Amino acid sequence: MERKPKVPRWRTWFNQLVLNNRPVVSLIIVLLVLLILFMFSKVTWIFKPLEDFFKIVGFPIILAGVLYYLLNPLVDRLESRFKMKRVVSISIIFVGVAILIVAGVVAVIPVIREQTAALIQNWPDYWNAAIEKINGILNDPRLGDFQKQFHGVSSETIQSWSKKVTSVANNTVTSLGSVLSLITKVVIGIITMPFILFYLLRDGHDLPEYLAKAFPVRYRPQFLQILGEINTQLSQYIRGQLVVAFFVALMFFIGYLVIGLKFALTLAVAAGFLNLIPYLGSFLAMVPSIVIGAFISPVMLVKVLIVFAIEQTLEGRFISPLVLGSNLAIHPVTILVVLLASGQMFGLVGVIFGIPAYAVLKVLFIHGFELFKRRVGGYEQ
């Protein structure tokens, strides 16, 4: 009878304390992941060509992706309801969008350009006048003890912000070359974007199946499920944010026209764009409006604040719940943390794309954790 070879005692000890110990194995895996990330940080030059490539094609691809989520439902509706070929539906929508763009360029862009130029030219006067009025309020003897507490802090804060605004203005003027380079990239991106958008609208439905071919057959259903959830999250967020931003701009424009505030159209359009930043955009958009209102008169300042209060009420209670609902299921505190972190790491791009990137990572993490629970076991109730 053949005898089995005797297992060394050290191997048995190693199996029990290391290989069969889940916490130790988990720590080893974490250590290996951190080691891999550390090695990647030391060879970043390998990814430099990819970074340069994304800088060139990233803007038109992202812009085409946003418009794809906005226009794809219209293409599907025309194709299914009117039995049109998909290419014909896309062509009709392109013609309609082109007409709207031409009308906007003819009717709206000259007004915005004129108001923006006047606002930039008069902004130092508005800013200095607002600072003087704030200082006058702080120096009012009726404030009593509050004046002593807040005078020093507020003066330092106002001076600091004034220096920052001046520095930004000077840097913007001196860095004209980078501005021209950015404008060139934007123009090229706008020219190439319609071609990318056309093929996305035409072949976008076949893209998940095409990507799934890179995976083994047994993993394809789960891969398609993950892609479907990511597509749902992104489409709901992008369409919702764009619709809400449009209504925010419309409400501010009507409100500013009613109270007679200067630069109503420019301030409203800026508020709509800034509203793409959740929770913070509307407050950022109110800064120039408050400064201009304070420059005109205290009564105008009160009117601006009333417009802001009405807009926030309508947006928070009616428009956002109706359009966005609770599709992303992200807590407001989580949104603020993601905005602060992504803004610190990636700047303006991180602020704009932080929330949809978090939604995508959340889907991937949920499916990855479900796979981990099935593999490891012990999570069943």
mmCIF file of C-alpha atoms in Angstrom:
data_model
loop_
_atom_site.group_PDB
_atom_site.id
_atom_site.type_symbol
_atom_site.label_atom_id
_atom_site.label_comp_id
_atom_site.label_asym_id
_atom_site.label_seq_id
_atom_site.Cartn_x
_atom_site.Cartn_y
_atom_site.Cartn_z
ATOM 1 C CA MET A 1 0.000 0.000 0.000
ATOM 2 C CA GLU A 2 1.464 3.322 -1.103
ATOM 3 C CA ARG A 3 2.036 5.782 1.703
ATOM 4 C CA LYS A 4 1.154 9.433 1.226
ATOM 5 C CA PRO A 5 4.076 11.802 1.583
ATOM 6 C CA LYS A 6 4.152 13.489 4.938
ATOM 7 C CA VAL A 7 3.245 17.199 4.838
ATOM 8 C CA PRO A 8 5.890 19.343 6.547
ATOM 9 C CA ARG A 9 4.760 20.954 9.764
ATOM 10 C CA TRP A 10 5.689 24.455 8.585
ATOM 11 C CA ARG A 11 3.422 24.103 5.547
ATOM 12 C CA THR A 12 0.477 23.089 7.729
ATOM 13 C CA TRP A 13 1.111 26.037 9.991
ATOM 14 C CA PHE A 14 1.381 28.379 6.996
ATOM 15 C CA ASN A 15 -1.887 27.086 5.506
ATOM 16 C CA GLN A 16 -3.794 27.528 8.759
ATOM 17 C CA LEU A 17 -2.510 30.990 9.680
ATOM 18 C CA VAL A 18 -2.178 32.515 6.202
ATOM 19 C CA LEU A 19 -3.783 30.745 3.261
ATOM 20 C CA ASN A 20 -6.922 29.649 5.118
ATOM 21 C CA ASN A 21 -7.242 32.875 7.086
ATOM 22 C CA ARG A 22 -9.646 35.224 5.297
ATOM 23 C CA PRO A 23 -8.615 38.449 7.060
ATOM 24 C CA VAL A 24 -4.944 37.763 6.273
ATOM 25 C CA VAL A 25 -5.742 36.942 2.638
ATOM 26 C CA SER A 26 -7.824 40.124 2.385
ATOM 27 C CA LEU A 27 -4.961 42.199 3.765
ATOM 28 C CA ILE A 28 -2.542 40.583 1.311
ATOM 29 C CA ILE A 29 -4.881 41.404 -1.582
ATOM 30 C CA VAL A 30 -5.176 45.025 -0.407
ATOM 31 C CA LEU A 31 -1.397 45.222 -0.106
ATOM 32 C CA LEU A 32 -0.953 43.894 -3.638
ATOM 33 C CA VAL A 33 -3.489 46.390 -5.021
ATOM 34 C CA LEU A 34 -1.701 49.266 -3.260
ATOM 35 C CA LEU A 35 1.617 47.990 -4.593
ATOM 36 C CA ILE A 36 0.233 47.917 -8.127
ATOM 37 C CA LEU A 37 -1.104 51.468 -7.742
ATOM 38 C CA PHE A 38 2.270 52.589 -6.406
ATOM 39 C CA MET A 39 4.028 51.070 -9.407
ATOM 40 C CA PHE A 40 1.587 52.800 -11.750
ATOM 41 C CA SER A 41 2.415 56.125 -10.081
ATOM 42 C CA LYS A 42 6.083 55.547 -10.912
ATOM 43 C CA VAL A 43 5.483 54.876 -14.611
ATOM 44 C CA THR A 44 3.015 57.642 -15.417
ATOM 45 C CA TRP A 45 5.058 58.480 -18.525
ATOM 46 C CA ILE A 46 3.575 55.361 -20.139
ATOM 47 C CA PHE A 47 0.125 56.969 -20.053
ATOM 48 C CA LYS A 48 1.273 60.350 -21.409
ATOM 49 C CA PRO A 49 0.315 59.491 -25.028
ATOM 50 C CA LEU A 50 -3.145 58.448 -23.815
ATOM 51 C CA GLU A 51 -3.474 61.729 -21.925
ATOM 52 C CA ASP A 52 -2.508 63.742 -24.999
ATOM 53 C CA PHE A 53 -4.902 61.707 -27.138
ATOM 54 C CA PHE A 54 -7.778 62.276 -24.702
ATOM 55 C CA LYS A 55 -7.057 66.023 -24.603
ATOM 56 C CA ILE A 56 -7.588 66.108 -28.365
ATOM 57 C CA VAL A 57 -10.650 63.873 -28.727
ATOM 58 C CA GLY A 58 -12.076 64.024 -25.207
ATOM 59 C CA PHE A 59 -14.124 67.197 -25.625
ATOM 60 C CA PRO A 60 -16.004 66.215 -28.837
ATOM 61 C CA ILE A 61 -16.615 62.683 -27.509
ATOM 62 C CA ILE A 62 -18.008 63.932 -24.177
ATOM 63 C CA LEU A 63 -20.123 66.590 -25.889
ATOM 64 C CA ALA A 64 -21.430 64.022 -28.381
ATOM 65 C CA GLY A 65 -22.208 61.639 -25.495
ATOM 66 C CA VAL A 66 -24.212 64.303 -23.656
ATOM 67 C CA LEU A 67 -26.196 65.172 -26.781
ATOM 68 C CA TYR A 68 -26.671 61.468 -27.489
ATOM 69 C CA TYR A 69 -28.493 60.975 -24.195
ATOM 70 C CA LEU A 70 -30.537 64.087 -24.885
ATOM 71 C CA LEU A 71 -31.522 63.304 -28.498
ATOM 72 C CA ASN A 72 -31.671 59.517 -28.514
ATOM 73 C CA PRO A 73 -35.220 59.364 -27.037
ATOM 74 C CA LEU A 74 -36.433 61.647 -29.849
ATOM 75 C CA VAL A 75 -34.824 59.429 -32.475
ATOM 76 C CA ASP A 76 -36.386 56.323 -30.909
ATOM 77 C CA ARG A 77 -39.796 58.035 -30.802
ATOM 78 C CA LEU A 78 -39.683 59.038 -34.476
ATOM 79 C CA GLU A 79 -38.441 55.607 -35.484
ATOM 80 C CA SER A 80 -41.090 53.651 -33.563
ATOM 81 C CA ARG A 81 -44.117 55.938 -33.843
ATOM 82 C CA PHE A 82 -43.784 57.136 -37.438
ATOM 83 C CA LYS A 83 -42.007 54.027 -38.793
ATOM 84 C CA MET A 84 -39.112 56.096 -40.094
ATOM 85 C CA LYS A 85 -35.705 54.754 -40.863
ATOM 86 C CA ARG A 86 -33.229 55.641 -38.151
ATOM 87 C CA VAL A 87 -31.000 57.630 -40.492
ATOM 88 C CA VAL A 88 -34.004 59.713 -41.633
ATOM 89 C CA SER A 89 -35.014 60.386 -38.014
ATOM 90 C CA ILE A 90 -31.493 61.485 -37.157
ATOM 91 C CA SER A 91 -31.369 63.758 -40.200
ATOM 92 C CA ILE A 92 -34.665 65.431 -39.281
ATOM 93 C CA ILE A 93 -33.473 66.064 -35.723
ATOM 94 C CA PHE A 94 -30.137 67.417 -36.965
ATOM 95 C CA VAL A 95 -31.945 69.867 -39.241
ATOM 96 C CA GLY A 96 -34.209 70.973 -36.377
ATOM 97 C CA VAL A 97 -31.272 71.450 -34.010
ATOM 98 C CA ALA A 98 -29.377 73.390 -36.696
ATOM 99 C CA ILE A 99 -32.360 75.725 -37.151
ATOM 100 C CA LEU A 100 -32.544 76.319 -33.382
ATOM 101 C CA ILE A 101 -28.800 77.007 -33.216
ATOM 102 C CA VAL A 102 -28.964 79.492 -36.100
ATOM 103 C CA ALA A 103 -31.941 81.235 -34.498
ATOM 104 C CA GLY A 104 -30.090 81.393 -31.185
ATOM 105 C CA VAL A 105 -26.947 82.772 -32.808
ATOM 106 C CA VAL A 106 -28.930 85.442 -34.639
ATOM 107 C CA ALA A 107 -31.280 86.457 -31.810
ATOM 108 C CA VAL A 108 -29.561 85.621 -28.520
ATOM 109 C CA ILE A 109 -25.790 85.543 -28.995
ATOM 110 C CA PRO A 110 -25.457 89.278 -29.947
ATOM 111 C CA VAL A 111 -27.397 90.292 -26.831
ATOM 112 C CA ILE A 112 -25.312 88.030 -24.585
ATOM 113 C CA ARG A 113 -22.098 89.279 -26.165
ATOM 114 C CA GLU A 114 -23.103 92.912 -25.664
ATOM 115 C CA GLN A 115 -24.227 92.365 -22.075
ATOM 116 C CA THR A 116 -21.133 90.324 -21.234
ATOM 117 C CA ALA A 117 -18.799 92.992 -22.596
ATOM 118 C CA ALA A 118 -20.624 95.694 -20.612
ATOM 119 C CA LEU A 119 -20.610 93.543 -17.470
ATOM 120 C CA ILE A 120 -16.853 92.866 -17.712
ATOM 121 C CA GLN A 121 -16.155 96.542 -18.346
ATOM 122 C CA ASN A 122 -18.238 97.756 -15.384
ATOM 123 C CA TRP A 123 -17.487 94.883 -12.993
ATOM 124 C CA PRO A 124 -14.693 96.682 -11.067
ATOM 125 C CA ASP A 125 -17.097 99.540 -10.323
ATOM 126 C CA TYR A 126 -19.806 97.143 -9.188
ATOM 127 C CA TRP A 127 -17.376 95.195 -7.002
ATOM 128 C CA ASN A 128 -15.837 98.281 -5.364
ATOM 129 C CA ALA A 129 -19.262 99.794 -4.748
ATOM 130 C CA ALA A 130 -20.461 96.566 -3.136
ATOM 131 C CA ILE A 131 -17.386 96.526 -0.870
ATOM 132 C CA GLU A 132 -17.989 100.148 0.152
ATOM 133 C CA LYS A 133 -21.623 99.430 0.971
ATOM 134 C CA ILE A 134 -20.700 96.372 3.014
ATOM 135 C CA ASN A 135 -18.100 98.409 4.885
ATOM 136 C CA GLY A 136 -20.678 101.124 5.451
ATOM 137 C CA ILE A 137 -23.083 98.594 6.940
ATOM 138 C CA LEU A 138 -20.361 97.167 9.160
ATOM 139 C CA ASN A 139 -19.390 100.661 10.343
ATOM 140 C CA ASP A 140 -22.973 101.532 11.265
ATOM 141 C CA PRO A 141 -22.940 102.437 14.993
ATOM 142 C CA ARG A 142 -26.320 100.770 15.444
ATOM 143 C CA LEU A 143 -24.683 97.377 15.081
ATOM 144 C CA GLY A 144 -22.992 97.808 18.463
ATOM 145 C CA ASP A 145 -21.191 94.701 19.625
ATOM 146 C CA PHE A 146 -21.665 92.919 16.296
ATOM 147 C CA GLN A 147 -19.583 95.599 14.627
ATOM 148 C CA LYS A 148 -16.598 94.886 16.878
ATOM 149 C CA GLN A 149 -16.839 91.152 16.313
ATOM 150 C CA PHE A 150 -17.212 91.141 12.558
ATOM 151 C CA HIS A 151 -15.402 94.262 11.403
ATOM 152 C CA GLY A 152 -11.871 92.871 11.452
ATOM 153 C CA VAL A 153 -12.763 89.501 9.967
ATOM 154 C CA SER A 154 -15.007 90.900 7.249
ATOM 155 C CA SER A 155 -12.500 93.558 6.202
ATOM 156 C CA GLU A 156 -9.750 90.986 5.836
ATOM 157 C CA THR A 157 -12.065 88.648 3.949
ATOM 158 C CA ILE A 158 -13.242 91.346 1.539
ATOM 159 C CA GLN A 159 -9.689 92.529 0.893
ATOM 160 C CA SER A 160 -8.553 88.965 0.311
ATOM 161 C CA TRP A 161 -11.327 88.266 -2.162
ATOM 162 C CA SER A 162 -10.725 91.595 -3.880
ATOM 163 C CA LYS A 163 -7.061 90.699 -4.383
ATOM 164 C CA LYS A 164 -8.028 87.248 -5.698
ATOM 165 C CA VAL A 165 -10.496 88.718 -8.209
ATOM 166 C CA THR A 166 -7.891 91.218 -9.395
ATOM 167 C CA SER A 167 -5.276 88.478 -9.693
ATOM 168 C CA VAL A 168 -7.623 86.279 -11.709
ATOM 169 C CA ALA A 169 -8.447 89.159 -14.033
ATOM 170 C CA ASN A 170 -4.754 89.951 -14.554
ATOM 171 C CA ASN A 171 -3.870 86.310 -15.163
ATOM 172 C CA THR A 172 -6.715 86.003 -17.656
ATOM 173 C CA VAL A 173 -5.416 88.972 -19.622
ATOM 174 C CA THR A 174 -1.786 87.846 -19.537
ATOM 175 C CA SER A 175 -2.546 84.256 -20.517
ATOM 176 C CA LEU A 176 -4.119 85.177 -23.842
ATOM 177 C CA GLY A 177 -2.160 82.470 -25.634
ATOM 178 C CA SER A 178 -3.679 79.684 -23.550
ATOM 179 C CA VAL A 179 -7.129 81.188 -24.033
ATOM 180 C CA LEU A 180 -6.663 81.177 -27.805
ATOM 181 C CA SER A 181 -5.442 77.571 -27.634
ATOM 182 C CA LEU A 182 -8.526 76.614 -25.648
ATOM 183 C CA ILE A 183 -10.798 78.388 -28.130
ATOM 184 C CA THR A 184 -9.096 76.498 -30.977
ATOM 185 C CA LYS A 185 -9.707 73.152 -29.271
ATOM 186 C CA VAL A 186 -13.339 74.065 -28.615
ATOM 187 C CA VAL A 187 -13.898 75.082 -32.249
ATOM 188 C CA ILE A 188 -12.315 71.867 -33.530
ATOM 189 C CA GLY A 189 -14.372 69.855 -31.053
ATOM 190 C CA ILE A 190 -17.605 71.533 -32.150
ATOM 191 C CA ILE A 191 -16.800 70.833 -35.800
ATOM 192 C CA THR A 192 -16.025 67.140 -35.255
ATOM 193 C CA MET A 193 -18.752 66.517 -32.674
ATOM 194 C CA PRO A 194 -21.718 66.210 -35.120
ATOM 195 C CA PHE A 195 -20.020 63.336 -36.973
ATOM 196 C CA ILE A 196 -19.397 61.438 -33.729
ATOM 197 C CA LEU A 197 -22.964 62.158 -32.596
ATOM 198 C CA PHE A 198 -24.418 60.897 -35.883
ATOM 199 C CA TYR A 199 -22.717 57.517 -35.608
ATOM 200 C CA LEU A 200 -23.572 57.267 -31.906
ATOM 201 C CA LEU A 201 -27.246 57.823 -32.661
ATOM 202 C CA ARG A 202 -27.164 55.402 -35.578
ATOM 203 C CA ASP A 203 -25.149 52.562 -34.038
ATOM 204 C CA GLY A 204 -25.386 53.244 -30.306
ATOM 205 C CA HIS A 205 -27.888 50.417 -29.700
ATOM 206 C CA ASP A 206 -25.423 47.861 -31.076
ATOM 207 C CA LEU A 207 -22.468 49.081 -29.010
ATOM 208 C CA PRO A 208 -23.160 47.002 -25.836
ATOM 209 C CA GLU A 209 -23.423 43.769 -27.829
ATOM 210 C CA TYR A 210 -20.240 44.638 -29.675
ATOM 211 C CA LEU A 211 -18.330 45.301 -26.439
ATOM 212 C CA ALA A 212 -19.720 42.129 -24.849
ATOM 213 C CA LYS A 213 -17.924 40.015 -27.440
ATOM 214 C CA ALA A 214 -14.659 40.766 -25.648
ATOM 215 C CA PHE A 215 -15.858 38.708 -22.639
ATOM 216 C CA PRO A 216 -16.440 34.956 -22.292
ATOM 217 C CA VAL A 217 -19.992 33.840 -23.109
ATOM 218 C CA ARG A 218 -20.954 33.079 -19.514
ATOM 219 C CA TYR A 219 -20.010 36.605 -18.377
ATOM 220 C CA ARG A 220 -21.792 38.462 -21.179
ATOM 221 C CA PRO A 221 -25.279 38.635 -19.570
ATOM 222 C CA GLN A 222 -23.842 40.180 -16.401
ATOM 223 C CA PHE A 223 -21.695 42.584 -18.445
ATOM 224 C CA LEU A 224 -24.748 43.698 -20.442
ATOM 225 C CA GLN A 225 -26.703 44.134 -17.213
ATOM 226 C CA ILE A 226 -23.982 46.372 -15.777
ATOM 227 C CA LEU A 227 -23.808 48.406 -18.987
ATOM 228 C CA GLY A 228 -27.596 48.779 -18.948
ATOM 229 C CA GLU A 229 -27.606 50.092 -15.384
ATOM 230 C CA ILE A 230 -24.758 52.508 -16.134
ATOM 231 C CA ASN A 231 -26.578 53.718 -19.241
ATOM 232 C CA THR A 232 -29.759 54.254 -17.204
ATOM 233 C CA GLN A 233 -27.931 56.200 -14.497
ATOM 234 C CA LEU A 234 -26.111 58.442 -16.970
ATOM 235 C CA SER A 235 -29.141 59.065 -19.187
ATOM 236 C CA GLN A 236 -31.390 59.992 -16.266
ATOM 237 C CA TYR A 237 -28.785 62.285 -14.732
ATOM 238 C CA ILE A 238 -27.765 64.072 -17.944
ATOM 239 C CA ARG A 239 -31.302 64.591 -19.241
ATOM 240 C CA GLY A 240 -32.530 65.654 -15.833
ATOM 241 C CA GLN A 241 -29.720 68.131 -15.219
ATOM 242 C CA LEU A 242 -30.079 69.717 -18.660
ATOM 243 C CA VAL A 243 -33.847 70.109 -18.296
ATOM 244 C CA VAL A 244 -33.509 71.560 -14.793
ATOM 245 C CA ALA A 245 -30.747 73.926 -15.971
ATOM 246 C CA PHE A 246 -33.004 75.177 -18.776
ATOM 247 C CA PHE A 247 -35.877 75.921 -16.404
ATOM 248 C CA VAL A 248 -33.522 77.570 -13.909
ATOM 249 C CA ALA A 249 -32.224 79.906 -16.621
ATOM 250 C CA LEU A 250 -35.801 80.628 -17.722
ATOM 251 C CA MET A 251 -36.963 81.408 -14.170
ATOM 252 C CA PHE A 252 -34.023 83.717 -13.481
ATOM 253 C CA PHE A 253 -34.526 85.488 -16.819
ATOM 254 C CA ILE A 254 -38.208 86.124 -16.152
ATOM 255 C CA GLY A 255 -37.503 87.185 -12.577
ATOM 256 C CA TYR A 256 -34.731 89.590 -13.540
ATOM 257 C CA LEU A 257 -36.882 91.087 -16.298
ATOM 258 C CA VAL A 258 -39.729 91.647 -13.836
ATOM 259 C CA ILE A 259 -37.535 93.475 -11.313
ATOM 260 C CA GLY A 260 -35.605 95.336 -14.043
ATOM 261 C CA LEU A 261 -32.115 94.039 -13.250
ATOM 262 C CA LYS A 262 -29.341 94.825 -15.711
ATOM 263 C CA PHE A 263 -27.770 92.047 -17.805
ATOM 264 C CA ALA A 264 -30.784 89.799 -17.201
ATOM 265 C CA LEU A 265 -30.158 87.441 -20.119
ATOM 266 C CA THR A 266 -26.435 86.970 -19.449
ATOM 267 C CA LEU A 267 -26.953 86.383 -15.727
ATOM 268 C CA ALA A 268 -29.780 83.922 -16.419
ATOM 269 C CA VAL A 269 -27.748 81.924 -18.959
ATOM 270 C CA ALA A 270 -24.808 81.836 -16.545
ATOM 271 C CA ALA A 271 -27.146 80.580 -13.807
ATOM 272 C CA GLY A 272 -28.379 77.815 -16.098
ATOM 273 C CA PHE A 273 -24.860 76.622 -16.900
ATOM 274 C CA LEU A 274 -23.718 76.828 -13.282
ATOM 275 C CA ASN A 275 -26.768 74.863 -12.205
ATOM 276 C CA LEU A 276 -25.113 71.822 -13.810
ATOM 277 C CA ILE A 277 -23.121 71.803 -10.549
ATOM 278 C CA PRO A 278 -25.612 70.305 -8.056
ATOM 279 C CA TYR A 279 -26.494 72.364 -4.964
ATOM 280 C CA LEU A 280 -23.701 74.878 -5.482
ATOM 281 C CA GLY A 281 -24.367 76.214 -8.979
ATOM 282 C CA SER A 282 -27.336 78.442 -8.176
ATOM 283 C CA PHE A 283 -25.543 80.005 -5.206
ATOM 284 C CA LEU A 284 -22.473 80.714 -7.328
ATOM 285 C CA ALA A 285 -24.681 82.262 -10.008
ATOM 286 C CA MET A 286 -26.211 84.615 -7.436
ATOM 287 C CA VAL A 287 -22.887 86.298 -6.597
ATOM 288 C CA PRO A 288 -22.783 88.669 -9.632
ATOM 289 C CA SER A 289 -26.517 89.308 -9.340
ATOM 290 C CA ILE A 290 -26.184 90.301 -5.679
ATOM 291 C CA VAL A 291 -23.198 92.536 -6.436
ATOM 292 C CA ILE A 292 -25.055 94.314 -9.269
ATOM 293 C CA GLY A 293 -28.220 94.622 -7.168
ATOM 294 C CA ALA A 294 -26.244 96.093 -4.258
ATOM 295 C CA PHE A 295 -24.604 98.565 -6.660
ATOM 296 C CA ILE A 296 -27.967 99.773 -7.982
ATOM 297 C CA SER A 297 -29.824 100.176 -4.674
ATOM 298 C CA PRO A 298 -30.758 98.342 -1.474
ATOM 299 C CA VAL A 299 -34.262 97.896 -2.856
ATOM 300 C CA MET A 300 -32.890 96.146 -5.965
ATOM 301 C CA LEU A 301 -30.766 93.925 -3.727
ATOM 302 C CA VAL A 302 -33.891 92.862 -1.835
ATOM 303 C CA LYS A 303 -35.671 92.174 -5.131
ATOM 304 C CA VAL A 304 -32.756 89.989 -6.312
ATOM 305 C CA LEU A 305 -32.899 87.997 -3.088
ATOM 306 C CA ILE A 306 -36.660 87.552 -3.498
ATOM 307 C CA VAL A 307 -36.141 86.250 -7.059
ATOM 308 C CA PHE A 308 -33.522 83.848 -5.754
ATOM 309 C CA ALA A 309 -35.825 82.617 -2.973
ATOM 310 C CA ILE A 310 -38.705 82.055 -5.420
ATOM 311 C CA GLU A 311 -36.423 80.230 -7.883
ATOM 312 C CA GLN A 312 -35.012 77.968 -5.187
ATOM 313 C CA THR A 313 -38.501 77.144 -3.929
ATOM 314 C CA LEU A 314 -39.841 76.282 -7.391
ATOM 315 C CA GLU A 315 -36.730 74.302 -8.317
ATOM 316 C CA GLY A 316 -36.485 72.388 -5.043
ATOM 317 C CA ARG A 317 -40.170 71.615 -4.565
ATOM 318 C CA PHE A 318 -41.489 71.149 -8.073
ATOM 319 C CA ILE A 319 -38.978 71.051 -10.948
ATOM 320 C CA SER A 320 -36.158 68.894 -9.544
ATOM 321 C CA PRO A 321 -38.451 66.278 -7.914
ATOM 322 C CA LEU A 322 -40.559 66.088 -11.078
ATOM 323 C CA VAL A 323 -37.625 65.852 -13.509
ATOM 324 C CA LEU A 324 -34.897 64.134 -11.515
ATOM 325 C CA GLY A 325 -36.920 62.305 -8.876
ATOM 326 C CA SER A 326 -34.768 59.939 -6.846
ATOM 327 C CA ASN A 327 -33.196 58.114 -9.771
ATOM 328 C CA LEU A 328 -29.617 58.300 -8.560
ATOM 329 C CA ALA A 329 -30.510 57.647 -4.912
ATOM 330 C CA ILE A 330 -27.490 59.642 -3.715
ATOM 331 C CA HIS A 331 -27.669 61.395 -0.365
ATOM 332 C CA PRO A 332 -27.129 65.202 -0.519
ATOM 333 C CA VAL A 333 -24.197 64.941 1.907
ATOM 334 C CA THR A 334 -22.577 62.376 -0.399
ATOM 335 C CA ILE A 335 -23.078 64.730 -3.343
ATOM 336 C CA LEU A 336 -21.367 67.582 -1.501
ATOM 337 C CA VAL A 337 -18.458 65.355 -0.471
ATOM 338 C CA VAL A 338 -18.057 64.080 -4.052
ATOM 339 C CA LEU A 339 -18.135 67.640 -5.409
ATOM 340 C CA LEU A 340 -15.519 68.861 -2.947
ATOM 341 C CA ALA A 341 -13.232 65.860 -3.498
ATOM 342 C CA SER A 342 -13.531 65.765 -7.294
ATOM 343 C CA GLY A 343 -13.127 69.539 -7.505
ATOM 344 C CA GLN A 344 -9.967 69.408 -5.410
ATOM 345 C CA MET A 345 -8.488 66.588 -7.495
ATOM 346 C CA PHE A 346 -9.620 67.485 -11.031
ATOM 347 C CA GLY A 347 -10.739 71.131 -10.869
ATOM 348 C CA LEU A 348 -13.741 72.309 -12.886
ATOM 349 C CA VAL A 349 -13.899 69.060 -14.859
ATOM 350 C CA GLY A 350 -14.182 67.124 -11.618
ATOM 351 C CA VAL A 351 -16.967 69.362 -10.341
ATOM 352 C CA ILE A 352 -19.004 68.883 -13.516
ATOM 353 C CA PHE A 353 -18.417 65.157 -14.029
ATOM 354 C CA GLY A 354 -17.923 64.086 -10.418
ATOM 355 C CA ILE A 355 -21.520 63.018 -9.780
ATOM 356 C CA PRO A 356 -22.030 60.925 -12.955
ATOM 357 C CA ALA A 357 -18.603 59.322 -12.424
ATOM 358 C CA TYR A 358 -19.636 58.482 -8.857
ATOM 359 C CA ALA A 359 -22.891 56.966 -10.145
ATOM 360 C CA VAL A 360 -20.934 54.746 -12.562
ATOM 361 C CA LEU A 361 -18.472 53.675 -9.865
ATOM 362 C CA LYS A 362 -21.373 52.955 -7.533
ATOM 363 C CA VAL A 363 -22.899 50.515 -10.057
ATOM 364 C CA LEU A 364 -19.527 48.804 -10.552
ATOM 365 C CA PHE A 365 -18.932 48.577 -6.813
ATOM 366 C CA ILE A 366 -22.377 47.084 -6.134
ATOM 367 C CA HIS A 367 -21.907 44.360 -8.738
ATOM 368 C CA GLY A 368 -18.336 43.729 -7.642
ATOM 369 C CA PHE A 369 -19.406 43.373 -4.020
ATOM 370 C CA GLU A 370 -22.235 41.018 -4.995
ATOM 371 C CA LEU A 371 -19.700 38.862 -6.848
ATOM 372 C CA PHE A 372 -17.403 38.963 -3.810
ATOM 373 C CA LYS A 373 -20.226 37.844 -1.497
ATOM 374 C CA ARG A 374 -21.081 34.913 -3.779
ATOM 375 C CA ARG A 375 -17.463 33.827 -3.979
ATOM 376 C CA VAL A 376 -16.592 34.233 -0.286
ATOM 377 C CA GLY A 377 -19.880 33.233 1.332
ATOM 378 C CA GLY A 378 -20.946 33.904 4.895
ATOM 379 C CA TYR A 379 -23.222 36.840 4.023
ATOM 380 C CA GLU A 380 -26.427 34.834 3.806
ATOM 381 C CA GLN A 381 -29.011 35.615 6.486
#
